[in-house]
PDB file of C-alpha atoms in Angstrom:
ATOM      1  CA  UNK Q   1     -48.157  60.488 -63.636  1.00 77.00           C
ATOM      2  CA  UNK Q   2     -47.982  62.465 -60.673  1.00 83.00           C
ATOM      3  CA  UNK Q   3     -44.449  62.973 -58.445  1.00 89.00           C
ATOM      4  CA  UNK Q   4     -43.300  65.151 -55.737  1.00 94.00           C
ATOM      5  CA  UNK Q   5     -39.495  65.976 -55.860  1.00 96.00           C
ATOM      6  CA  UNK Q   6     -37.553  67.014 -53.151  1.00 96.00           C
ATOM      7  CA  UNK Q   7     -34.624  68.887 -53.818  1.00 93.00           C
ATOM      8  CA  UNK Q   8     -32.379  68.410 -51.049  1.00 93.00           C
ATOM      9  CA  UNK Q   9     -31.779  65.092 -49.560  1.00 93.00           C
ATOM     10  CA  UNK Q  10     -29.349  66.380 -46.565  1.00 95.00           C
ATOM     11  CA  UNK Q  11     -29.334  69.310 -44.490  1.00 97.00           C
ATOM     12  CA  UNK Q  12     -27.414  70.410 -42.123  1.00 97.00           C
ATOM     13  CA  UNK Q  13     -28.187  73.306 -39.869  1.00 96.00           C
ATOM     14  CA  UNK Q  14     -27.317  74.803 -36.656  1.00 97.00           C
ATOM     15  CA  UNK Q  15     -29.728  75.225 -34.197  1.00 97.00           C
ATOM     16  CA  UNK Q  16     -31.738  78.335 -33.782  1.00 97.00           C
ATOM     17  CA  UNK Q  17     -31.319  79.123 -37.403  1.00 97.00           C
ATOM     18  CA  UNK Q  18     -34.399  78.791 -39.878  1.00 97.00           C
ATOM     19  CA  UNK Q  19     -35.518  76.064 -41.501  1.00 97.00           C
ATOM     20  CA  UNK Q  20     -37.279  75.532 -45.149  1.00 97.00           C
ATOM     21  CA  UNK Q  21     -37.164  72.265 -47.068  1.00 98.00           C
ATOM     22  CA  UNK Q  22     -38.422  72.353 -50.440  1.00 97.00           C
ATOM     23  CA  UNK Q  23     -41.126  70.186 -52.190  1.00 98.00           C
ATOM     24  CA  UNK Q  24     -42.611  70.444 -55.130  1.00 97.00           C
ATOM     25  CA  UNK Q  25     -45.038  68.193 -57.090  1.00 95.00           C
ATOM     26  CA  UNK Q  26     -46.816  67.039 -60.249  1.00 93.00           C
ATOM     27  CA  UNK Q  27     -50.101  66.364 -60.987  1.00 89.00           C
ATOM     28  CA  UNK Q  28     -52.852  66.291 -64.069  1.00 84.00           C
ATOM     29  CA  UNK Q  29     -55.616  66.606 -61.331  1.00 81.00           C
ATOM     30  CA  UNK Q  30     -56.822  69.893 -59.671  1.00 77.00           C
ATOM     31  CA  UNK Q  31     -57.651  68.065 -56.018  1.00 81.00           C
ATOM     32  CA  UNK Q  32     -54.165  67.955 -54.905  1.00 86.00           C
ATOM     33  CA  UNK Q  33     -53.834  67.395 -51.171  1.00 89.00           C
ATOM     34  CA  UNK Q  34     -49.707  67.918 -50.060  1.00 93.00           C
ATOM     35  CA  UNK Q  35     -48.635  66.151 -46.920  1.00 94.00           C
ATOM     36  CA  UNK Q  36     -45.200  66.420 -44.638  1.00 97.00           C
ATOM     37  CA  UNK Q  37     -44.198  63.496 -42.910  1.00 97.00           C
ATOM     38  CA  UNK Q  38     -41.291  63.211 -40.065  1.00 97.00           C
ATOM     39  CA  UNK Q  39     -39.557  60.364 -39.867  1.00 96.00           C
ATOM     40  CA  UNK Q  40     -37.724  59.471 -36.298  1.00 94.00           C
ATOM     41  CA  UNK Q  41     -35.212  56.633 -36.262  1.00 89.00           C
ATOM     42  CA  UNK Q  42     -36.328  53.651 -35.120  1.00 86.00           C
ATOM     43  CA  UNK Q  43     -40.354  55.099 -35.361  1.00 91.00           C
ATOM     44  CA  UNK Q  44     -43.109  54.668 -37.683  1.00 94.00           C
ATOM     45  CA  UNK Q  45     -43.222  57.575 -39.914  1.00 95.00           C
ATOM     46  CA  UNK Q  46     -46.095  60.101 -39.066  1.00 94.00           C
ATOM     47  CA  UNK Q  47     -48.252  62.719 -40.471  1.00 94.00           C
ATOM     48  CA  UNK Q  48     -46.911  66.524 -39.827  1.00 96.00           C
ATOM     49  CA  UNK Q  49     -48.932  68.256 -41.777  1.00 93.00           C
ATOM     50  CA  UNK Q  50     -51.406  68.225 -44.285  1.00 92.00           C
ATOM     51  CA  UNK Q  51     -53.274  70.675 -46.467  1.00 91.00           C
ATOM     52  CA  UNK Q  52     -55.439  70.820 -49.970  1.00 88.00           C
ATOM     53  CA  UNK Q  53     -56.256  74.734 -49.323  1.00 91.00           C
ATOM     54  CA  UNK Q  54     -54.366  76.928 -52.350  1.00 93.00           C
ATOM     55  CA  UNK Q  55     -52.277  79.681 -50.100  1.00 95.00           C
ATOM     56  CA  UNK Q  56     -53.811  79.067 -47.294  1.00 94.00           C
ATOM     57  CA  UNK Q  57     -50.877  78.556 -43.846  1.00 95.00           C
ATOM     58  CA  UNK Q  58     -51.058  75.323 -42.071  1.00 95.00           C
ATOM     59  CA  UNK Q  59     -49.012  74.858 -38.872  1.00 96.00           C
ATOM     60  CA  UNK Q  60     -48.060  71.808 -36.611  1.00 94.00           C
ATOM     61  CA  UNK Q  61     -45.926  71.551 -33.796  1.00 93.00           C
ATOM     62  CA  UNK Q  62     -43.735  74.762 -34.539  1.00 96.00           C
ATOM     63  CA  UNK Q  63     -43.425  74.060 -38.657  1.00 97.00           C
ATOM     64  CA  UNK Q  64     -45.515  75.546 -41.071  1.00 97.00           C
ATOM     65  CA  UNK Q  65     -46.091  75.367 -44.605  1.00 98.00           C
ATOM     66  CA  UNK Q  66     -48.550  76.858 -47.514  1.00 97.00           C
ATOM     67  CA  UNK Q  67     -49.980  74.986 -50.105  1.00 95.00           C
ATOM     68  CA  UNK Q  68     -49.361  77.066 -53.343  1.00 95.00           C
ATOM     69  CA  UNK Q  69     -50.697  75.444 -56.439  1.00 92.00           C
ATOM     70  CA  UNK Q  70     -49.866  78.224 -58.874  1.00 93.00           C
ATOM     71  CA  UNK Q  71     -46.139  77.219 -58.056  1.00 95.00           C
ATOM     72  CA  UNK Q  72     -46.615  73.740 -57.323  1.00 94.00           C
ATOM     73  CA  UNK Q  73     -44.906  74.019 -53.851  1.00 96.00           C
ATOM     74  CA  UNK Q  74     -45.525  72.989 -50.522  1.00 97.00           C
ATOM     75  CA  UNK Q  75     -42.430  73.696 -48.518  1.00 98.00           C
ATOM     76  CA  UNK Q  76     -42.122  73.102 -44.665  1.00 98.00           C
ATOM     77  CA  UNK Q  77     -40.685  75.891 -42.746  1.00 98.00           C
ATOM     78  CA  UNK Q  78     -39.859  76.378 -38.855  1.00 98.00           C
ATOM     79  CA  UNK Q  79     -38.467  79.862 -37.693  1.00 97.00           C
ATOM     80  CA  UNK Q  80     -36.061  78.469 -35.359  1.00 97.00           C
ATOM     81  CA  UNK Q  81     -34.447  74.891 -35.437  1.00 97.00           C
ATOM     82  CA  UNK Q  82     -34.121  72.526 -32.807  1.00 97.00           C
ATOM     83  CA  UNK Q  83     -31.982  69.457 -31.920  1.00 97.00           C
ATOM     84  CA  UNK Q  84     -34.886  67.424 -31.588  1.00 96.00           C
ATOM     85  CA  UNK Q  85     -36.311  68.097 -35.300  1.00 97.00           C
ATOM     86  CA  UNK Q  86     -33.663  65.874 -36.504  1.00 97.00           C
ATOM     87  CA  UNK Q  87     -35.173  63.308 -38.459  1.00 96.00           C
ATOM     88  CA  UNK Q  88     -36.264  62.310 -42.124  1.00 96.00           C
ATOM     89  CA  UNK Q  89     -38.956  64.165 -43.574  1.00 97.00           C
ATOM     90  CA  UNK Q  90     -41.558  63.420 -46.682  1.00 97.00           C
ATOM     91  CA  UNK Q  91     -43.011  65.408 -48.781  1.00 96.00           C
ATOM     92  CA  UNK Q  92     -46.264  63.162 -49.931  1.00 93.00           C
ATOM     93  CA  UNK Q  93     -49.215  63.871 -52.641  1.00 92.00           C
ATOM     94  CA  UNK Q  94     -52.908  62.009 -53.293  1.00 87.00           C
ATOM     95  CA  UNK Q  95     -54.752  63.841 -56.165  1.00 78.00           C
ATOM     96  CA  UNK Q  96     -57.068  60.742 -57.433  1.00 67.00           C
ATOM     97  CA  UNK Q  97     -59.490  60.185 -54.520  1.00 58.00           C
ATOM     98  CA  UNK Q  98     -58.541  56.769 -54.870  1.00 57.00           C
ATOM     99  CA  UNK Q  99     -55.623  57.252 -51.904  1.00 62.00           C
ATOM    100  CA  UNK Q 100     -52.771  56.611 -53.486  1.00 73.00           C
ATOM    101  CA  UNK Q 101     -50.051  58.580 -51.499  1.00 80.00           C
ATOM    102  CA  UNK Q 102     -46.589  58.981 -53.362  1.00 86.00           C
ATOM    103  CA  UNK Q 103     -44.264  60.293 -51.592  1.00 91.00           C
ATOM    104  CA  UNK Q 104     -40.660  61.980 -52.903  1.00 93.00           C
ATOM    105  CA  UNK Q 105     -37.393  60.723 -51.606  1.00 93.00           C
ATOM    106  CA  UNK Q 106     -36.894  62.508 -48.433  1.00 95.00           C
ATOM    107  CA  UNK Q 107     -34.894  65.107 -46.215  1.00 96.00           C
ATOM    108  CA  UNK Q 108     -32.873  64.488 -43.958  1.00 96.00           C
ATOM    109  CA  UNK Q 109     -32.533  67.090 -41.265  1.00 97.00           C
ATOM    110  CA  UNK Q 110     -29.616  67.253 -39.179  1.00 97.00           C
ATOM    111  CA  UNK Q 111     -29.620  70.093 -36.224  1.00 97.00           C
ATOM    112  CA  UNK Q 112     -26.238  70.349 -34.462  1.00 97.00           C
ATOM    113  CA  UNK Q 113     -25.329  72.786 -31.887  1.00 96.00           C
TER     114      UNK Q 113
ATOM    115  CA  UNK K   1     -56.045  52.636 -29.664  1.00 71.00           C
ATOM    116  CA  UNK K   2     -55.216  53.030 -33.113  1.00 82.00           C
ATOM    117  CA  UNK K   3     -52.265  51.296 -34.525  1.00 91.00           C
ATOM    118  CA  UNK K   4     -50.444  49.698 -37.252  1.00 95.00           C
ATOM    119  CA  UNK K   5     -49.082  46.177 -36.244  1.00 96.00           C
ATOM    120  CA  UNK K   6     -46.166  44.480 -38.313  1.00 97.00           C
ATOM    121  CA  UNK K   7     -44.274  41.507 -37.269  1.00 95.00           C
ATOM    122  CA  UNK K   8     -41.942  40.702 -37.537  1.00 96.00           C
ATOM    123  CA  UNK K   9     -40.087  43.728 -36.297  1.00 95.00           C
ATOM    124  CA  UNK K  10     -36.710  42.726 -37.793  1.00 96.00           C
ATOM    125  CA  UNK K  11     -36.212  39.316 -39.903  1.00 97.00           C
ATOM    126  CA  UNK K  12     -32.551  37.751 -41.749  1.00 97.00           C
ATOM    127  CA  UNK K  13     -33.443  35.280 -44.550  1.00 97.00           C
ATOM    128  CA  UNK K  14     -31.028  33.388 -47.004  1.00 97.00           C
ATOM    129  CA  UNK K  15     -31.134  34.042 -50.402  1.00 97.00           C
ATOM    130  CA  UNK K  16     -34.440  32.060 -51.732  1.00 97.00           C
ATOM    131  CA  UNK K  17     -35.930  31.413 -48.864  1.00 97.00           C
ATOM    132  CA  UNK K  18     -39.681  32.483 -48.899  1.00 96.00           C
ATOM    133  CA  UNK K  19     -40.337  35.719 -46.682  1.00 97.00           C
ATOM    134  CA  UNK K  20     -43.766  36.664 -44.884  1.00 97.00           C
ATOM    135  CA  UNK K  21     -43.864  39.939 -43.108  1.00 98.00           C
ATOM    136  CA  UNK K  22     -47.525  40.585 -41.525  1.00 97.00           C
ATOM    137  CA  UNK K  23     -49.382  43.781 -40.906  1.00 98.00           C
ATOM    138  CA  UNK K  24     -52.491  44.083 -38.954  1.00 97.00           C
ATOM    139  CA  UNK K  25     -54.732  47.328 -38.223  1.00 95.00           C
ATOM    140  CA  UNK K  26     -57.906  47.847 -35.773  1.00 90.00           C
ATOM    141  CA  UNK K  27     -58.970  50.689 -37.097  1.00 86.00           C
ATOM    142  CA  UNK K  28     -61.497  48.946 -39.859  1.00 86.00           C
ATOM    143  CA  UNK K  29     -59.683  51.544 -42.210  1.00 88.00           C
ATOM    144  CA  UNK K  30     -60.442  50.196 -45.980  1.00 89.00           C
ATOM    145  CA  UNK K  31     -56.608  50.826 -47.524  1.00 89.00           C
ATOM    146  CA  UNK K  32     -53.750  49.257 -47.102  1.00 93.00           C
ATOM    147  CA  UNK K  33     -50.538  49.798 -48.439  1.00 94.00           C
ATOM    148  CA  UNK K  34     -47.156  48.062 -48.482  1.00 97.00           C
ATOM    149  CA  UNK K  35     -43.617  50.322 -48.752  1.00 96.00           C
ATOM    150  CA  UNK K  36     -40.189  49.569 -48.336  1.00 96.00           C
ATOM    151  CA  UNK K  37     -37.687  52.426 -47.886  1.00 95.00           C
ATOM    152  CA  UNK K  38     -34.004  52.877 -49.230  1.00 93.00           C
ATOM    153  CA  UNK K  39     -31.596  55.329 -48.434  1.00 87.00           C
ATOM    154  CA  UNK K  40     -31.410  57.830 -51.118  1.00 85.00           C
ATOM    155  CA  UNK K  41     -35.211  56.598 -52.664  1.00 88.00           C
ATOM    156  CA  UNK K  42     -37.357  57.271 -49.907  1.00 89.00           C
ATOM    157  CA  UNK K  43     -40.647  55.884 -49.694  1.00 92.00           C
ATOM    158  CA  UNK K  44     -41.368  53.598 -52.812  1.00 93.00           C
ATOM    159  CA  UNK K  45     -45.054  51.875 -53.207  1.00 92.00           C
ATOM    160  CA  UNK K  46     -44.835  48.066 -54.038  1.00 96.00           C
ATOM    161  CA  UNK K  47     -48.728  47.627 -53.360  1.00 95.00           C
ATOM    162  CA  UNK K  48     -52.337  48.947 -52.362  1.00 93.00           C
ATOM    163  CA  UNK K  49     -55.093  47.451 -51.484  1.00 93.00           C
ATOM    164  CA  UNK K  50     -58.250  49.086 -51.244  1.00 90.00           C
ATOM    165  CA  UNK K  51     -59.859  46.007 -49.952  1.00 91.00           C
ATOM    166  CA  UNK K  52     -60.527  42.557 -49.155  1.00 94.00           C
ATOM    167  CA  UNK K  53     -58.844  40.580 -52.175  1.00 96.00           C
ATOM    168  CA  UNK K  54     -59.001  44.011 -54.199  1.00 94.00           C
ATOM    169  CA  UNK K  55     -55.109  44.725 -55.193  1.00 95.00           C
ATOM    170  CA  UNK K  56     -53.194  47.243 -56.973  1.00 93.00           C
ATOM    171  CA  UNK K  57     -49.536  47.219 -57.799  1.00 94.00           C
ATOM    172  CA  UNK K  58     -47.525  49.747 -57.206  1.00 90.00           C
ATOM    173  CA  UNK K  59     -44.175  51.519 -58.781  1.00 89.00           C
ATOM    174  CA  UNK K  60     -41.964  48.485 -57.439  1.00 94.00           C
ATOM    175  CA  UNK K  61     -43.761  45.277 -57.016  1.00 96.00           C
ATOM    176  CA  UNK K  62     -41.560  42.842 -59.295  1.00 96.00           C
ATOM    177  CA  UNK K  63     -40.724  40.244 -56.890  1.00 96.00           C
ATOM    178  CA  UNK K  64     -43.346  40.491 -54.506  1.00 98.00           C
ATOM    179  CA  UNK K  65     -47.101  39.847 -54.366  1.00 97.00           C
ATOM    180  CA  UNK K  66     -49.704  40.971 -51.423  1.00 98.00           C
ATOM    181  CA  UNK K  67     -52.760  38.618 -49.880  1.00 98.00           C
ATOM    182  CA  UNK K  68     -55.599  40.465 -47.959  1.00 97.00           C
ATOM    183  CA  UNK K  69     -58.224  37.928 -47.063  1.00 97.00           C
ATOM    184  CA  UNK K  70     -59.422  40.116 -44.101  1.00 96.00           C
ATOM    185  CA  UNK K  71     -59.970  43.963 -43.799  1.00 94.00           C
ATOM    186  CA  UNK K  72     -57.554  44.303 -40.595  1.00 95.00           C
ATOM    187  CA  UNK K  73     -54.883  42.029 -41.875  1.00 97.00           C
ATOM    188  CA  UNK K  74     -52.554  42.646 -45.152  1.00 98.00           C
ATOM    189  CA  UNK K  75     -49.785  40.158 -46.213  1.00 98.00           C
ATOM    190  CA  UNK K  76     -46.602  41.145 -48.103  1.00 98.00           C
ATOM    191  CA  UNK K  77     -44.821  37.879 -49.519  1.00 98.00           C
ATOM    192  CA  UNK K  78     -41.262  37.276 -50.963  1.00 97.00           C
ATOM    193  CA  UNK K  79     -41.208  34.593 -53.241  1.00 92.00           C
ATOM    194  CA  UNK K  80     -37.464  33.301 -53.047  1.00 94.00           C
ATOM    195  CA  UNK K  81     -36.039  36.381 -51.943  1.00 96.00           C
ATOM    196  CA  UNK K  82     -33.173  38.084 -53.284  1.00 97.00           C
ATOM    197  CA  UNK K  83     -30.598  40.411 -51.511  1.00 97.00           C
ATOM    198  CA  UNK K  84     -31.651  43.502 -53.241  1.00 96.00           C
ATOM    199  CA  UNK K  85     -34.911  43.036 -51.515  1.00 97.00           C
ATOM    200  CA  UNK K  86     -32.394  43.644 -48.114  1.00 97.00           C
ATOM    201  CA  UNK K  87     -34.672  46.985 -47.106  1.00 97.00           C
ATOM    202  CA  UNK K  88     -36.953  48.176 -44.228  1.00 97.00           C
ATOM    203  CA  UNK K  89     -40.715  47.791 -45.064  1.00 98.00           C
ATOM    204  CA  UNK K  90     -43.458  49.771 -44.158  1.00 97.00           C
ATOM    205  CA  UNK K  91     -47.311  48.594 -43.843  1.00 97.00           C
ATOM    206  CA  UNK K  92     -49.914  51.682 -43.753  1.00 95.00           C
ATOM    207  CA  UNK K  93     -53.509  51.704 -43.736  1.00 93.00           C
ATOM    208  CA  UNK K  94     -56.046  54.817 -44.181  1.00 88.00           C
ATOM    209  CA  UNK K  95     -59.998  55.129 -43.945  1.00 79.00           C
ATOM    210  CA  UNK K  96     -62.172  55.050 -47.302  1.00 65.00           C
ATOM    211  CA  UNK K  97     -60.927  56.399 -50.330  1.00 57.00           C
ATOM    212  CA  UNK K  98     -61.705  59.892 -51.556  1.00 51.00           C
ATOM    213  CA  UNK K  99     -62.516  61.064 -47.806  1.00 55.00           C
ATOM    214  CA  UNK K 100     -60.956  64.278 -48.007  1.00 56.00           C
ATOM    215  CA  UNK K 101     -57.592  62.068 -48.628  1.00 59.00           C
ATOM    216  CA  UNK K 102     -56.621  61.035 -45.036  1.00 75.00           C
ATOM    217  CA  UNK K 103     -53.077  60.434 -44.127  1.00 85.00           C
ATOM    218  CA  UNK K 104     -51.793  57.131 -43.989  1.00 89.00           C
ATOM    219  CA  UNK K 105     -50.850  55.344 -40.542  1.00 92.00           C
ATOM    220  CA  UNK K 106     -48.015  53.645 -40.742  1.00 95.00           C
ATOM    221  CA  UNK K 107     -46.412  50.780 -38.961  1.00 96.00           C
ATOM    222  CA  UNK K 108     -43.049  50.738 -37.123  1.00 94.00           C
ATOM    223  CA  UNK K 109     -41.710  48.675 -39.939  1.00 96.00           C
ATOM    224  CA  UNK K 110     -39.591  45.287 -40.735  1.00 97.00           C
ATOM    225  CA  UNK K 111     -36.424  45.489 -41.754  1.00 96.00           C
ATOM    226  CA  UNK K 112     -35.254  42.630 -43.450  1.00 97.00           C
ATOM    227  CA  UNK K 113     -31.747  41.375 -44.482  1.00 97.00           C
ATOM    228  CA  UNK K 114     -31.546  38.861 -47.307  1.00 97.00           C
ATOM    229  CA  UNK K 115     -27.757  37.319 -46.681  1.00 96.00           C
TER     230      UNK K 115
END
């Protein structure tokens, strides 16, 4: 069945340095659409980005990511991190049409000075 | 103004007691979905609903089962609950299925502890 997987379940940077977390994903069907999520404490999780376009960029609030299917990937990327971008993230995939979202097990981002 | 209601916000049952934790949406949006989320295992999918009275299980739902009787209102229940069911739940809801795969919107969540 399908699955996203993402590698690293804590990170730890200091600010101003770059940030990429990794996701990558599974699927039998060609319509995959790749989501990021952020997750603040004590806040419903929301929608960060979203893309179904092969190698095409898609940005958001300073993050970025490209959907590349040959590779399965759909990492999120920000040149230059902040104390404020710490939070959970989710990497999520729907590939059926029929909206069923799964989502891997999550990042958590910590920016410290 | 579109939002994701669940109540309660925060909820401590005994160990088999019967838990209801509510979700309502205004948005008319056909899917609904129930998570809970674990440290370590992220967001895991106990149900969907794609519908009035139209139900799917998802990866986890041993030990739970979903009502939806109206569009804007979708029910998670706890039979007897046990204390690995101690988690933080999250209700969701999208528009129609297939339409270029819209993000869900979720709730602020309940977390529950099952002493």
């Amino acid at each position: 069945g399908d699955s996203v997987t993402q590698k690293e379940g804590l990170v730890t940077l200091t600010e101003g340095l770059p940030v990429m977390l990794n996701c990558t994903y599974q699927t039998i069907y060609s319509n995959a659409f790749l989501f990021w999520y952020v997750h603040y404490l004590n806040e419903s999780p929301r929608l960060l980005l979203k893309s179904s376009t092969d190698n095409k960029r898609t940005e958001h609030q300073g993050f970025h990511a490209t959907l590349h299917k040959s590779s399965s990937s759909f990492h999120l990327q920000k040149s230059s991190a902040q104390l404020s971008d710490s939070a959970l993230y989710y990497c999520a995939l729907s590939s059926t049409g029929y909206q069923n979202f799964y989502f891997g097990k999550g990042t958590s981002l910590t920016v410290i000075p | 103004d579109m939002k994701v209601t669940q109540m309660p916000r925060y909820l401590i049952k005994r160990m088999g007691e019967n838990v209801l934790l509510e979700c309502g949406q205004d948005m008319s949006h056909e899917t609904m979905y129930w998570y809970r989320q674990d440290p370590g295992l992220g967001l895991q999918l106990i149900y969907i609903s794609y519908d009035v009275d139209s139900n799917s299980e998802g990866d986890i739902p041993k030990g739970y089962r979903v009502s939806r009787k109206k569009r804007e209102h979708f029910s998670l229940i706890l039979d007897s609950a046990k204390t690995n069911q101690t988690s933080v739940y999250f209700c969701a809801s999208s528009w129609d299925r297939g339409l270029n795969n819209q993000a869900p919107l979720f709730g602020e969540g309940t977390r529950l502890s099952v002493l």
